[in-house]
CSV table of C-alpha atoms in Angstrom, one decimal:
chain,number,residue,atom,x,y,z
A,272,GLY,CA,0.0,0.0,0.0
A,273,ALA,CA,0.8,3.7,0.0
A,274,VAL,CA,2.1,3.9,-3.6
A,275,VAL,CA,3.0,7.2,-5.3
A,276,SER,CA,3.3,7.3,-9.0
A,277,GLN,CA,5.3,10.0,-10.8
A,278,HIS,CA,5.3,10.7,-14.5
A,279,PRO,CA,7.2,11.2,-16.7
A,280,SER,CA,10.4,9.5,-15.5
A,281,ARG,CA,12.5,11.4,-18.0
A,282,VAL,CA,11.8,14.5,-20.1
A,283,ILE,CA,14.0,16.5,-22.4
A,284,CYS,CA,12.7,19.9,-23.4
A,285,LYS,CA,13.9,23.0,-25.2
A,286,SER,CA,14.9,26.1,-23.4
A,287,GLY,CA,11.9,28.4,-23.0
A,288,THR,CA,9.2,25.8,-23.0
A,289,SER,CA,7.2,24.5,-20.0
A,290,VAL,CA,7.2,21.0,-18.6
A,291,LYS,CA,4.5,19.4,-16.4
A,292,ILE,CA,5.3,16.6,-13.9
A,293,GLU,CA,2.5,14.6,-12.3
A,294,CYS,CA,2.5,13.0,-8.9
A,295,ARG,CA,-0.4,10.6,-8.0
A,296,SER,CA,-1.2,8.7,-4.9
A,297,LEU,CA,-2.6,5.4,-6.2
A,298,ASP,CA,-4.2,3.8,-3.2
A,299,PHE,CA,-4.7,6.6,-0.7
A,300,GLN,CA,-5.8,10.2,-0.5
A,301,ALA,CA,-3.1,12.8,0.0
A,302,THR,CA,-4.2,16.3,1.2
A,303,THR,CA,-0.5,17.2,1.3
A,304,MET,CA,2.3,16.3,-1.1
A,305,PHE,CA,5.8,17.5,-1.2
A,306,TRP,CA,8.1,18.4,-4.1
A,307,TYR,CA,11.8,18.0,-3.9
A,308,ARG,CA,14.7,18.8,-6.2
A,309,GLN,CA,18.0,16.8,-6.2
A,310,PHE,CA,21.2,17.9,-7.8
A,311,PRO,CA,23.8,15.2,-8.8
A,312,LYS,CA,25.3,13.5,-5.8
A,313,GLN,CA,23.5,15.8,-3.4
A,314,SER,CA,20.6,15.2,-1.1
A,315,LEU,CA,17.0,16.2,-1.6
A,316,MET,CA,16.0,19.9,-1.3
A,317,LEU,CA,12.4,20.6,-0.4
A,318,MET,CA,10.9,23.0,-2.9
A,319,ALA,CA,7.3,23.3,-1.8
A,320,THR,CA,4.4,21.7,0.0
A,321,SER,CA,1.4,21.1,-2.1
A,322,ASN,CA,-1.9,21.5,-0.4
A,323,GLU,CA,-5.1,20.1,-1.9
A,324,GLY,CA,-7.6,22.9,-2.7
A,325,SER,CA,-5.3,25.7,-1.6
A,326,LYS,CA,-2.1,27.5,-2.6
A,327,ALA,CA,1.2,25.7,-2.3
A,328,THR,CA,3.7,26.7,0.4
A,329,TYR,CA,7.1,27.4,-1.1
A,330,GLU,CA,10.5,27.2,0.6
A,331,GLN,CA,12.7,30.2,0.8
A,332,GLY,CA,14.5,30.9,-2.4
A,333,VAL,CA,12.1,28.9,-4.6
A,334,GLU,CA,10.4,31.0,-7.3
A,335,LYS,CA,6.7,30.2,-7.2
A,336,ASP,CA,6.1,31.8,-10.6
A,337,LYS,CA,8.7,29.4,-12.1
A,338,PHE,CA,7.6,26.3,-10.4
A,339,LEU,CA,3.8,26.2,-10.5
A,340,ILE,CA,2.1,23.7,-8.3
A,341,ASN,CA,-1.5,22.6,-8.6
A,342,HIS,CA,-3.1,20.1,-6.2
A,343,ALA,CA,-6.6,20.0,-7.6
A,344,SER,CA,-7.6,16.6,-6.2
A,345,LEU,CA,-6.8,14.4,-3.3
A,346,THR,CA,-4.8,12.1,-5.5
A,347,LEU,CA,-3.0,14.4,-7.9
A,348,SER,CA,-0.4,17.1,-7.6
A,349,THR,CA,1.4,18.6,-10.6
A,350,LEU,CA,4.6,20.6,-10.8
A,351,THR,CA,5.0,22.8,-13.9
A,352,VAL,CA,8.4,24.2,-14.7
A,353,THR,CA,7.7,27.3,-16.7
A,354,SER,CA,10.1,28.8,-19.2
A,355,ALA,CA,12.6,26.2,-18.5
A,356,HIS,CA,16.3,27.0,-18.7
A,357,PRO,CA,19.3,24.6,-18.6
A,358,GLU,CA,19.9,25.5,-15.0
A,359,ASP,CA,16.5,23.9,-14.2
A,360,SER,CA,17.9,20.6,-15.3
A,361,SER,CA,17.6,18.3,-12.3
A,362,PHE,CA,16.0,15.3,-10.7
A,363,TYR,CA,12.5,16.2,-9.3
A,364,ILE,CA,10.8,13.9,-6.8
A,365,CYS,CA,7.5,14.0,-5.1
A,366,SER,CA,6.3,12.4,-1.9
A,367,ALA,CA,3.1,12.0,0.1
A,368,ARG,CA,1.9,10.3,3.3
A,369,ASP,CA,-1.2,8.3,3.9
A,370,LEU,CA,-2.7,10.0,6.9
A,371,THR,CA,-4.9,6.9,7.7
A,372,ARG,CA,-1.7,4.9,8.3
A,373,GLU,CA,-0.1,6.8,11.1
A,374,GLY,CA,2.6,4.2,11.7
A,375,TYR,CA,3.9,4.6,8.2
A,376,GLY,CA,6.2,7.2,6.9
A,377,TYR,CA,6.5,9.1,3.6
A,378,THR,CA,6.3,7.4,0.3
A,379,PHE,CA,8.2,8.8,-2.7
A,380,GLY,CA,7.6,8.7,-6.4
A,381,SER,CA,10.3,7.3,-8.7
A,382,GLY,CA,11.4,10.8,-9.8
A,383,THR,CA,11.6,12.7,-13.0
A,384,ARG,CA,14.9,13.5,-14.7
A,385,LEU,CA,14.5,16.9,-16.5
A,386,THR,CA,17.0,17.9,-19.1
A,387,VAL,CA,16.6,21.4,-20.6
A,388,VAL,CA,18.6,21.8,-23.8
B,54,LYS,CA,16.4,25.0,12.2
B,55,GLN,CA,16.8,21.2,12.0
B,56,GLU,CA,20.0,20.0,10.5
B,57,VAL,CA,20.8,16.4,9.6
B,58,THR,CA,24.3,15.1,9.1
B,59,GLN,CA,25.3,11.7,7.8
B,60,ILE,CA,28.7,10.1,8.3
B,61,PRO,CA,30.6,8.8,6.3
B,62,ALA,CA,29.7,10.5,3.0
B,63,ALA,CA,31.0,7.4,1.2
B,64,LEU,CA,31.9,3.9,2.3
B,65,SER,CA,33.3,0.9,0.4
B,66,VAL,CA,33.5,-2.5,2.0
B,67,PRO,CA,34.0,-6.1,0.9
B,68,GLU,CA,31.0,-8.3,0.6
B,69,GLY,CA,30.0,-10.1,3.8
B,70,GLU,CA,31.0,-7.4,6.2
B,71,ASN,CA,28.7,-5.9,8.8
B,72,LEU,CA,28.6,-2.1,8.6
B,73,VAL,CA,27.1,0.9,10.4
B,74,LEU,CA,25.9,4.1,8.9
B,75,ASN,CA,25.5,7.2,11.1
B,76,CYS,CA,22.9,9.9,11.2
B,77,SER,CA,22.8,12.9,13.6
B,78,PHE,CA,20.2,15.7,14.0
B,79,THR,CA,20.3,18.9,15.9
B,80,ASP,CA,16.8,19.2,17.2
B,81,SER,CA,15.5,16.3,19.2
B,82,ALA,CA,11.9,17.5,18.8
B,83,ILE,CA,11.1,14.9,16.1
B,84,TYR,CA,8.1,12.9,15.3
B,85,ASN,CA,10.0,10.1,13.7
B,86,LEU,CA,13.1,9.2,11.7
B,87,GLN,CA,13.1,7.4,8.4
B,88,TRP,CA,15.9,5.6,6.5
B,89,PHE,CA,15.7,5.4,2.8
B,90,ARG,CA,17.7,3.8,0.0
B,91,GLN,CA,18.2,5.5,-3.4
B,92,ASP,CA,19.6,3.7,-6.4
B,93,PRO,CA,21.3,5.9,-9.1
B,94,GLY,CA,18.7,7.9,-11.0
B,95,LYS,CA,15.8,6.4,-9.0
B,96,GLY,CA,13.4,7.5,-6.4
B,97,LEU,CA,13.6,6.7,-2.7
B,98,THR,CA,12.6,3.4,-1.2
B,99,SER,CA,11.7,3.4,2.5
B,100,LEU,CA,13.7,1.0,4.6
B,101,LEU,CA,12.8,1.6,8.2
B,102,LEU,CA,10.7,4.1,10.1
B,103,ILE,CA,11.4,4.7,13.8
B,104,GLN,CA,8.8,6.6,15.9
B,105,SER,CA,10.2,9.0,18.4
B,106,SER,CA,9.1,6.7,21.2
B,107,GLN,CA,10.9,3.7,19.8
B,108,ARG,CA,14.6,2.7,20.2
B,109,GLU,CA,15.0,0.5,17.2
B,110,GLN,CA,13.4,-1.2,14.2
B,111,THR,CA,14.5,-4.3,12.3
B,112,SER,CA,13.8,-5.6,8.9
B,113,GLY,CA,15.7,-8.6,7.6
B,114,ARG,CA,19.4,-7.7,7.7
B,115,LEU,CA,18.7,-4.1,8.6
B,116,ASN,CA,18.5,-2.7,12.1
B,117,ALA,CA,18.0,1.0,12.8
B,118,SER,CA,18.4,2.5,16.2
B,119,LEU,CA,17.3,5.9,17.6
B,120,ASP,CA,18.6,7.9,20.5
B,121,LYS,CA,16.5,10.9,20.4
B,122,SER,CA,18.0,12.7,23.4
B,123,SER,CA,21.5,12.6,21.8
B,124,GLY,CA,20.2,13.3,18.3
B,125,ARG,CA,21.6,10.1,16.8
B,126,SER,CA,20.5,7.2,14.7
B,127,THR,CA,22.4,4.3,13.2
B,128,LEU,CA,21.6,1.9,10.4
B,129,TYR,CA,23.2,-1.5,10.8
B,130,ILE,CA,23.5,-3.7,7.8
B,131,ALA,CA,24.5,-7.3,8.5
B,132,ALA,CA,26.3,-9.6,6.0
B,133,SER,CA,26.5,-7.0,3.3
B,134,GLN,CA,25.8,-8.0,-0.3
B,135,PRO,CA,26.7,-6.3,-3.6
B,136,GLY,CA,23.0,-5.6,-4.1
B,137,ASP,CA,23.1,-3.3,-1.0
B,138,SER,CA,25.2,-0.8,-3.0
B,139,ALA,CA,23.2,2.4,-3.1
B,140,THR,CA,22.9,5.8,-1.4
B,141,TYR,CA,21.4,5.7,2.1
B,142,LEU,CA,19.5,8.7,3.3
B,143,CYS,CA,18.1,9.4,6.7
B,144,ALA,CA,15.4,12.0,7.3
B,145,VAL,CA,13.7,13.3,10.3
B,146,ARG,CA,10.1,14.5,10.5
B,147,GLY,CA,9.5,17.5,12.7
B,148,ILE,CA,6.5,17.9,15.0
B,149,GLN,CA,5.7,21.4,14.0
B,150,GLY,CA,3.9,22.8,11.0
B,151,ALA,CA,3.6,20.7,7.9
B,152,GLN,CA,5.8,18.0,9.5
B,153,LYS,CA,8.3,18.2,6.7
B,154,LEU,CA,11.1,15.8,6.2
B,155,VAL,CA,14.6,17.1,6.6
B,156,PHE,CA,17.2,15.0,4.9
B,157,GLY,CA,20.9,14.3,5.5
B,158,GLN,CA,23.3,14.4,2.6
B,159,GLY,CA,23.4,10.6,2.4
B,160,THR,CA,26.1,7.9,2.5
B,161,ARG,CA,27.1,6.4,-0.8
B,162,LEU,CA,27.7,2.7,0.0
B,163,THR,CA,29.6,0.3,-2.3
B,164,ILE,CA,29.8,-3.4,-1.5
B,165,ASN,CA,32.7,-5.0,-3.4
B,166,PRO,CA,32.2,-8.7,-4.5
């Protein structure tokens, strides 16, 4: 149980275009999801907390106009990288927690490798 | 502000050895601590979760301990195998606000056949 599905796993886009990444909780409802960014050989950096039905909460230094988050349902959160540039190339991972299973921790998606050319 | 540190940053050992990975955190006000495994280019796989009231958790060859008062956790891997090669991350969940996870930098483990 507590499976999080993330798509796409890899995406290559041209500089200036936008890319949407989806994060779905498959067997539970997630009122809150988290989006992370990971640079090569570094740990995960929390970008924002996605809240169902309300605005996302962004961490300090993360541009909310560049990284648009939409959490329109209890099972889906999307991260859109707008006007992507090569420096946005990174590994993006989402996570969620099944609140009905208090003894369980966070479950992570398989990640999305974004390459901007 | 919570800070999580993992030592060592990298570790290479021969197959069959027992090994210990270390994780320390600065704020003992945690809800739980979670150990993850990450293979190159992949997402995170949860290995063990220790609630703040617990001292240790075991799963197969893995044993994780938690000493909340001293801000430390260890992940013990018995009889290591080449398939254990991966990056191991520990993360603590705070008790305030959105209960975010704060990650350490990870330990890159290589088990040599």
